[in-house]
């Protein structure tokens, strides 16, 4: 299995290439430069692996919640690359990704939504999958579901 994954929902721009269990990745604090940084990061990962887009099994992108502009960039890049290389696309929740990284069976995942608010969701692991018990939502930090 070979896929290219990327996320631009936060101030970080990240990209990873998964090839048969081996993962190579890049990340940079992008601020507002995601549109300049993302495609070169993706092409660098592919070049280092000796793969072309058409040799991948699919594309995965962070579908939010997060920055509106960042989400548009990720979705647009995913659609454009997928159309050109005839690849399937899978959108993954940014909050669910945080839950997976936490390494626990129940996780309250939160991201800064600015303006004194957070994006939040409560997840419960069920086997290899996650079930969302509350959210996702945007709210003041004090109103996050427990």
mmCIF file with all atom_site columns, C-alpha atoms in Angstrom:
data_model
loop_
_atom_site.group_PDB
_atom_site.id
_atom_site.type_symbol
_atom_site.label_atom_id
_atom_site.label_alt_id
_atom_site.label_comp_id
_atom_site.label_asym_id
_atom_site.label_entity_id
_atom_site.label_seq_id
_atom_site.pdbx_PDB_ins_code
_atom_site.Cartn_x
_atom_site.Cartn_y
_atom_site.Cartn_z
_atom_site.occupancy
_atom_site.B_iso_or_equiv
_atom_site.pdbx_formal_charge
_atom_site.auth_seq_id
_atom_site.auth_comp_id
_atom_site.auth_asym_id
_atom_site.auth_atom_id
_atom_site.pdbx_PDB_model_num
ATOM 1   C CA . UNK A 1 1   ? 0.000   0.000  0.000   1.00 0.00 ? 1   UNK A CA 1
ATOM 2   C CA . UNK A 1 2   ? 1.369   3.400  -1.023  1.00 0.00 ? 2   UNK A CA 1
ATOM 3   C CA . UNK A 1 3   ? -0.305  6.692  -0.180  1.00 0.00 ? 3   UNK A CA 1
ATOM 4   C CA . UNK A 1 4   ? 0.513   10.351 0.241   1.00 0.00 ? 4   UNK A CA 1
ATOM 5   C CA . UNK A 1 5   ? -1.067  12.153 3.206   1.00 0.00 ? 5   UNK A CA 1
ATOM 6   C CA . UNK A 1 6   ? -1.082  15.837 4.120   1.00 0.00 ? 6   UNK A CA 1
ATOM 7   C CA . UNK A 1 7   ? -2.665  18.340 6.458   1.00 0.00 ? 7   UNK A CA 1
ATOM 8   C CA . UNK A 1 8   ? -2.920  22.129 6.386   1.00 0.00 ? 8   UNK A CA 1
ATOM 9   C CA . UNK A 1 9   ? -5.690  22.658 8.972   1.00 0.00 ? 9   UNK A CA 1
ATOM 10  C CA . UNK A 1 10  ? -3.399  24.348 11.505  1.00 0.00 ? 10  UNK A CA 1
ATOM 11  C CA . UNK A 1 11  ? -0.386  26.658 11.353  1.00 0.00 ? 11  UNK A CA 1
ATOM 12  C CA . UNK A 1 12  ? 1.671   23.560 10.552  1.00 0.00 ? 12  UNK A CA 1
ATOM 13  C CA . UNK A 1 13  ? 1.982   22.162 7.050   1.00 0.00 ? 13  UNK A CA 1
ATOM 14  C CA . UNK A 1 14  ? 2.657   18.441 7.153   1.00 0.00 ? 14  UNK A CA 1
ATOM 15  C CA . UNK A 1 15  ? 3.057   15.718 4.571   1.00 0.00 ? 15  UNK A CA 1
ATOM 16  C CA . UNK A 1 16  ? 3.848   12.018 4.738   1.00 0.00 ? 16  UNK A CA 1
ATOM 17  C CA . UNK A 1 17  ? 4.460   9.211  2.290   1.00 0.00 ? 17  UNK A CA 1
ATOM 18  C CA . UNK A 1 18  ? 3.511   5.697  3.400   1.00 0.00 ? 18  UNK A CA 1
ATOM 19  C CA . UNK A 1 19  ? 5.072   2.891  1.378   1.00 0.00 ? 19  UNK A CA 1
ATOM 20  C CA . UNK A 1 20  ? 4.364   -0.650 2.542   1.00 0.00 ? 20  UNK A CA 1
ATOM 21  C CA . UNK A 1 21  ? 4.665   0.217  6.239   1.00 0.00 ? 21  UNK A CA 1
ATOM 22  C CA . UNK A 1 22  ? 7.535   2.695  5.963   1.00 0.00 ? 22  UNK A CA 1
ATOM 23  C CA . UNK A 1 23  ? 6.698   6.345  6.547   1.00 0.00 ? 23  UNK A CA 1
ATOM 24  C CA . UNK A 1 24  ? 8.681   9.394  5.473   1.00 0.00 ? 24  UNK A CA 1
ATOM 25  C CA . UNK A 1 25  ? 7.379   12.802 6.505   1.00 0.00 ? 25  UNK A CA 1
ATOM 26  C CA . UNK A 1 26  ? 7.929   16.540 6.446   1.00 0.00 ? 26  UNK A CA 1
ATOM 27  C CA . UNK A 1 27  ? 6.478   19.284 8.623   1.00 0.00 ? 27  UNK A CA 1
ATOM 28  C CA . UNK A 1 28  ? 7.050   22.985 8.897   1.00 0.00 ? 28  UNK A CA 1
ATOM 29  C CA . UNK A 1 29  ? 5.489   25.813 10.841  1.00 0.00 ? 29  UNK A CA 1
ATOM 30  C CA . UNK A 1 30  ? 3.926   27.464 7.799   1.00 0.00 ? 30  UNK A CA 1
ATOM 31  C CA . UNK A 1 31  ? 1.949   30.356 9.268   1.00 0.00 ? 31  UNK A CA 1
ATOM 32  C CA . UNK A 1 32  ? 0.047   31.408 6.173   1.00 0.00 ? 32  UNK A CA 1
ATOM 33  C CA . UNK A 1 33  ? 2.337   29.885 3.531   1.00 0.00 ? 33  UNK A CA 1
ATOM 34  C CA . UNK A 1 34  ? 0.652   26.486 3.129   1.00 0.00 ? 34  UNK A CA 1
ATOM 35  C CA . UNK A 1 35  ? -0.191  27.159 -0.510  1.00 0.00 ? 35  UNK A CA 1
ATOM 36  C CA . UNK A 1 36  ? 3.494   27.825 -1.280  1.00 0.00 ? 36  UNK A CA 1
ATOM 37  C CA . UNK A 1 37  ? 4.884   24.923 0.734   1.00 0.00 ? 37  UNK A CA 1
ATOM 38  C CA . UNK A 1 38  ? 2.539   21.965 0.348   1.00 0.00 ? 38  UNK A CA 1
ATOM 39  C CA . UNK A 1 39  ? 3.012   20.834 -3.261  1.00 0.00 ? 39  UNK A CA 1
ATOM 40  C CA . UNK A 1 40  ? 6.837   21.142 -3.160  1.00 0.00 ? 40  UNK A CA 1
ATOM 41  C CA . UNK A 1 41  ? 6.827   19.058 0.063   1.00 0.00 ? 41  UNK A CA 1
ATOM 42  C CA . UNK A 1 42  ? 4.722   16.385 -1.620  1.00 0.00 ? 42  UNK A CA 1
ATOM 43  C CA . UNK A 1 43  ? 6.873   16.323 -4.753  1.00 0.00 ? 43  UNK A CA 1
ATOM 44  C CA . UNK A 1 44  ? 10.032  16.103 -2.606  1.00 0.00 ? 44  UNK A CA 1
ATOM 45  C CA . UNK A 1 45  ? 8.687   13.059 -0.777  1.00 0.00 ? 45  UNK A CA 1
ATOM 46  C CA . UNK A 1 46  ? 7.795   11.367 -4.059  1.00 0.00 ? 46  UNK A CA 1
ATOM 47  C CA . UNK A 1 47  ? 11.168  12.201 -5.648  1.00 0.00 ? 47  UNK A CA 1
ATOM 48  C CA . UNK A 1 48  ? 13.082  10.789 -2.672  1.00 0.00 ? 48  UNK A CA 1
ATOM 49  C CA . UNK A 1 49  ? 11.132  7.541  -2.921  1.00 0.00 ? 49  UNK A CA 1
ATOM 50  C CA . UNK A 1 50  ? 11.459  7.262  -6.688  1.00 0.00 ? 50  UNK A CA 1
ATOM 51  C CA . UNK A 1 51  ? 7.661   7.113  -7.044  1.00 0.00 ? 51  UNK A CA 1
ATOM 52  C CA . UNK A 1 52  ? 5.297   9.069  -9.228  1.00 0.00 ? 52  UNK A CA 1
ATOM 53  C CA . UNK A 1 53  ? 1.760   10.067 -8.283  1.00 0.00 ? 53  UNK A CA 1
ATOM 54  C CA . UNK A 1 54  ? 0.343   7.421  -10.607 1.00 0.00 ? 54  UNK A CA 1
ATOM 55  C CA . UNK A 1 55  ? 2.157   4.698  -8.649  1.00 0.00 ? 55  UNK A CA 1
ATOM 56  C CA . UNK A 1 56  ? 0.276   5.546  -5.449  1.00 0.00 ? 56  UNK A CA 1
ATOM 57  C CA . UNK A 1 57  ? -2.829  3.743  -4.221  1.00 0.00 ? 57  UNK A CA 1
ATOM 58  C CA . UNK A 1 58  ? -4.444  6.940  -2.983  1.00 0.00 ? 58  UNK A CA 1
ATOM 59  C CA . UNK A 1 59  ? -4.274  10.350 -1.340  1.00 0.00 ? 59  UNK A CA 1
ATOM 60  C CA . UNK A 1 60  ? -5.280  11.232 2.226   1.00 0.00 ? 60  UNK A CA 1
ATOM 61  C CA . UNK A 1 61  ? -5.887  14.776 3.435   1.00 0.00 ? 61  UNK A CA 1
ATOM 62  C CA . UNK A 1 62  ? -6.826  16.438 6.712   1.00 0.00 ? 62  UNK A CA 1
ATOM 63  C CA . UNK A 1 63  ? -10.415 17.606 6.254   1.00 0.00 ? 63  UNK A CA 1
ATOM 64  C CA . UNK A 1 64  ? -10.603 19.628 9.460   1.00 0.00 ? 64  UNK A CA 1
ATOM 65  C CA . UNK A 1 65  ? -11.843 21.162 11.527  1.00 0.00 ? 65  UNK A CA 1
ATOM 66  C CA . UNK A 1 66  ? -9.310  23.931 11.200  1.00 0.00 ? 66  UNK A CA 1
ATOM 67  C CA . UNK A 1 67  ? -8.424  27.054 9.311   1.00 0.00 ? 67  UNK A CA 1
ATOM 68  C CA . UNK A 1 68  ? -10.930 27.686 6.506   1.00 0.00 ? 68  UNK A CA 1
ATOM 69  C CA . UNK A 1 69  ? -8.173  28.664 4.076   1.00 0.00 ? 69  UNK A CA 1
ATOM 70  C CA . UNK A 1 70  ? -6.014  25.714 5.146   1.00 0.00 ? 70  UNK A CA 1
ATOM 71  C CA . UNK A 1 71  ? -8.876  23.291 4.581   1.00 0.00 ? 71  UNK A CA 1
ATOM 72  C CA . UNK A 1 72  ? -9.535  24.718 1.123   1.00 0.00 ? 72  UNK A CA 1
ATOM 73  C CA . UNK A 1 73  ? -5.851  24.310 0.253   1.00 0.00 ? 73  UNK A CA 1
ATOM 74  C CA . UNK A 1 74  ? -5.719  20.661 1.359   1.00 0.00 ? 74  UNK A CA 1
ATOM 75  C CA . UNK A 1 75  ? -8.981  19.763 -0.345  1.00 0.00 ? 75  UNK A CA 1
ATOM 76  C CA . UNK A 1 76  ? -8.035  21.577 -3.546  1.00 0.00 ? 76  UNK A CA 1
ATOM 77  C CA . UNK A 1 77  ? -4.599  19.964 -3.736  1.00 0.00 ? 77  UNK A CA 1
ATOM 78  C CA . UNK A 1 78  ? -6.105  16.531 -3.041  1.00 0.00 ? 78  UNK A CA 1
ATOM 79  C CA . UNK A 1 79  ? -8.729  16.966 -5.758  1.00 0.00 ? 79  UNK A CA 1
ATOM 80  C CA . UNK A 1 80  ? -6.250  18.336 -8.291  1.00 0.00 ? 80  UNK A CA 1
ATOM 81  C CA . UNK A 1 81  ? -3.629  15.642 -7.769  1.00 0.00 ? 81  UNK A CA 1
ATOM 82  C CA . UNK A 1 82  ? -6.246  12.882 -7.651  1.00 0.00 ? 82  UNK A CA 1
ATOM 83  C CA . UNK A 1 83  ? -7.884  14.029 -10.857 1.00 0.00 ? 83  UNK A CA 1
ATOM 84  C CA . UNK A 1 84  ? -4.564  14.228 -12.700 1.00 0.00 ? 84  UNK A CA 1
ATOM 85  C CA . UNK A 1 85  ? -3.341  10.824 -11.482 1.00 0.00 ? 85  UNK A CA 1
ATOM 86  C CA . UNK A 1 86  ? -6.727  9.059  -11.310 1.00 0.00 ? 86  UNK A CA 1
ATOM 87  C CA . UNK A 1 87  ? -6.372  8.304  -7.581  1.00 0.00 ? 87  UNK A CA 1
ATOM 88  C CA . UNK A 1 88  ? -8.964  7.829  -4.837  1.00 0.00 ? 88  UNK A CA 1
ATOM 89  C CA . UNK A 1 89  ? -9.061  10.437 -2.060  1.00 0.00 ? 89  UNK A CA 1
ATOM 90  C CA . UNK A 1 90  ? -9.848  9.966  1.617   1.00 0.00 ? 90  UNK A CA 1
ATOM 91  C CA . UNK A 1 91  ? -10.533 12.854 3.996   1.00 0.00 ? 91  UNK A CA 1
ATOM 92  C CA . UNK A 1 92  ? -9.570  12.280 7.632   1.00 0.00 ? 92  UNK A CA 1
ATOM 93  C CA . UNK A 1 93  ? -10.764 14.290 10.645  1.00 0.00 ? 93  UNK A CA 1
ATOM 94  C CA . UNK A 1 94  ? -7.985  16.378 12.135  1.00 0.00 ? 94  UNK A CA 1
ATOM 95  C CA . UNK A 1 95  ? -9.391  15.754 15.624  1.00 0.00 ? 95  UNK A CA 1
ATOM 96  C CA . UNK A 1 96  ? -9.637  11.997 15.076  1.00 0.00 ? 96  UNK A CA 1
ATOM 97  C CA . UNK A 1 97  ? -5.999  12.021 13.978  1.00 0.00 ? 97  UNK A CA 1
ATOM 98  C CA . UNK A 1 98  ? -5.093  13.694 17.278  1.00 0.00 ? 98  UNK A CA 1
ATOM 99  C CA . UNK A 1 99  ? -7.053  11.009 19.130  1.00 0.00 ? 99  UNK A CA 1
ATOM 100 C CA . UNK A 1 100 ? -5.123  8.267  17.320  1.00 0.00 ? 100 UNK A CA 1
ATOM 101 C CA . UNK A 1 101 ? -1.802  9.867  18.236  1.00 0.00 ? 101 UNK A CA 1
ATOM 102 C CA . UNK A 1 102 ? -2.739  10.115 21.937  1.00 0.00 ? 102 UNK A CA 1
ATOM 103 C CA . UNK A 1 103 ? -2.389  6.383  22.500  1.00 0.00 ? 103 UNK A CA 1
ATOM 104 C CA . UNK A 1 104 ? -5.355  6.100  24.877  1.00 0.00 ? 104 UNK A CA 1
ATOM 105 C CA . UNK A 1 105 ? -8.768  4.440  24.584  1.00 0.00 ? 105 UNK A CA 1
ATOM 106 C CA . UNK A 1 106 ? -10.740 7.611  25.347  1.00 0.00 ? 106 UNK A CA 1
ATOM 107 C CA . UNK A 1 107 ? -9.506  10.969 24.106  1.00 0.00 ? 107 UNK A CA 1
ATOM 108 C CA . UNK A 1 108 ? -10.760 14.530 24.228  1.00 0.00 ? 108 UNK A CA 1
ATOM 109 C CA . UNK A 1 109 ? -9.107  16.075 21.171  1.00 0.00 ? 109 UNK A CA 1
ATOM 110 C CA . UNK A 1 110 ? -8.885  19.873 20.968  1.00 0.00 ? 110 UNK A CA 1
ATOM 111 C CA . UNK A 1 111 ? -7.377  22.404 18.583  1.00 0.00 ? 111 UNK A CA 1
ATOM 112 C CA . UNK A 1 112 ? -7.143  26.167 18.938  1.00 0.00 ? 112 UNK A CA 1
ATOM 113 C CA . UNK A 1 113 ? -9.920  27.762 16.871  1.00 0.00 ? 113 UNK A CA 1
ATOM 114 C CA . UNK A 1 114 ? -8.758  31.285 17.778  1.00 0.00 ? 114 UNK A CA 1
ATOM 115 C CA . UNK A 1 115 ? -10.993 34.026 19.137  1.00 0.00 ? 115 UNK A CA 1
ATOM 116 C CA . UNK A 1 116 ? -11.007 32.254 22.547  1.00 0.00 ? 116 UNK A CA 1
ATOM 117 C CA . UNK A 1 117 ? -12.566 29.084 21.124  1.00 0.00 ? 117 UNK A CA 1
ATOM 118 C CA . UNK A 1 118 ? -11.450 25.522 20.449  1.00 0.00 ? 118 UNK A CA 1
ATOM 119 C CA . UNK A 1 119 ? -12.452 22.760 18.074  1.00 0.00 ? 119 UNK A CA 1
ATOM 120 C CA . UNK A 1 120 ? -13.221 19.724 20.215  1.00 0.00 ? 120 UNK A CA 1
ATOM 121 C CA . UNK A 1 121 ? -14.461 16.136 20.001  1.00 0.00 ? 121 UNK A CA 1
ATOM 122 C CA . UNK A 1 122 ? -14.585 13.269 22.450  1.00 0.00 ? 122 UNK A CA 1
ATOM 123 C CA . UNK A 1 123 ? -13.560 9.880  21.020  1.00 0.00 ? 123 UNK A CA 1
ATOM 124 C CA . UNK A 1 124 ? -13.756 6.306  22.288  1.00 0.00 ? 124 UNK A CA 1
ATOM 125 C CA . UNK A 1 125 ? -11.622 3.555  20.757  1.00 0.00 ? 125 UNK A CA 1
ATOM 126 C CA . UNK A 1 126 ? -13.616 0.539  19.591  1.00 0.00 ? 126 UNK A CA 1
ATOM 127 C CA . UNK A 1 127 ? -11.213 -2.103 18.350  1.00 0.00 ? 127 UNK A CA 1
ATOM 128 C CA . UNK A 1 128 ? -9.198  -0.501 15.554  1.00 0.00 ? 128 UNK A CA 1
ATOM 129 C CA . UNK A 1 129 ? -11.690 2.334  15.004  1.00 0.00 ? 129 UNK A CA 1
ATOM 130 C CA . UNK A 1 130 ? -12.820 5.462  16.832  1.00 0.00 ? 130 UNK A CA 1
ATOM 131 C CA . UNK A 1 131 ? -16.384 6.361  17.764  1.00 0.00 ? 131 UNK A CA 1
ATOM 132 C CA . UNK A 1 132 ? -17.117 10.040 18.231  1.00 0.00 ? 132 UNK A CA 1
ATOM 133 C CA . UNK A 1 133 ? -19.048 10.422 21.494  1.00 0.00 ? 133 UNK A CA 1
ATOM 134 C CA . UNK A 1 134 ? -19.420 14.225 21.382  1.00 0.00 ? 134 UNK A CA 1
ATOM 135 C CA . UNK A 1 135 ? -18.686 16.846 18.725  1.00 0.00 ? 135 UNK A CA 1
ATOM 136 C CA . UNK A 1 136 ? -16.935 17.816 16.710  1.00 0.00 ? 136 UNK A CA 1
ATOM 137 C CA . UNK A 1 137 ? -17.837 21.340 17.754  1.00 0.00 ? 137 UNK A CA 1
ATOM 138 C CA . UNK A 1 138 ? -16.414 24.788 18.203  1.00 0.00 ? 138 UNK A CA 1
ATOM 139 C CA . UNK A 1 139 ? -16.873 26.344 21.647  1.00 0.00 ? 139 UNK A CA 1
ATOM 140 C CA . UNK A 1 140 ? -15.150 28.287 24.420  1.00 0.00 ? 140 UNK A CA 1
ATOM 141 C CA . UNK A 1 141 ? -12.632 26.079 26.282  1.00 0.00 ? 141 UNK A CA 1
ATOM 142 C CA . UNK A 1 142 ? -14.883 25.991 29.353  1.00 0.00 ? 142 UNK A CA 1
ATOM 143 C CA . UNK A 1 143 ? -17.744 24.454 27.355  1.00 0.00 ? 143 UNK A CA 1
ATOM 144 C CA . UNK A 1 144 ? -15.772 21.459 26.018  1.00 0.00 ? 144 UNK A CA 1
ATOM 145 C CA . UNK A 1 145 ? -17.653 18.167 26.586  1.00 0.00 ? 145 UNK A CA 1
ATOM 146 C CA . UNK A 1 146 ? -16.160 15.939 29.262  1.00 0.00 ? 146 UNK A CA 1
#
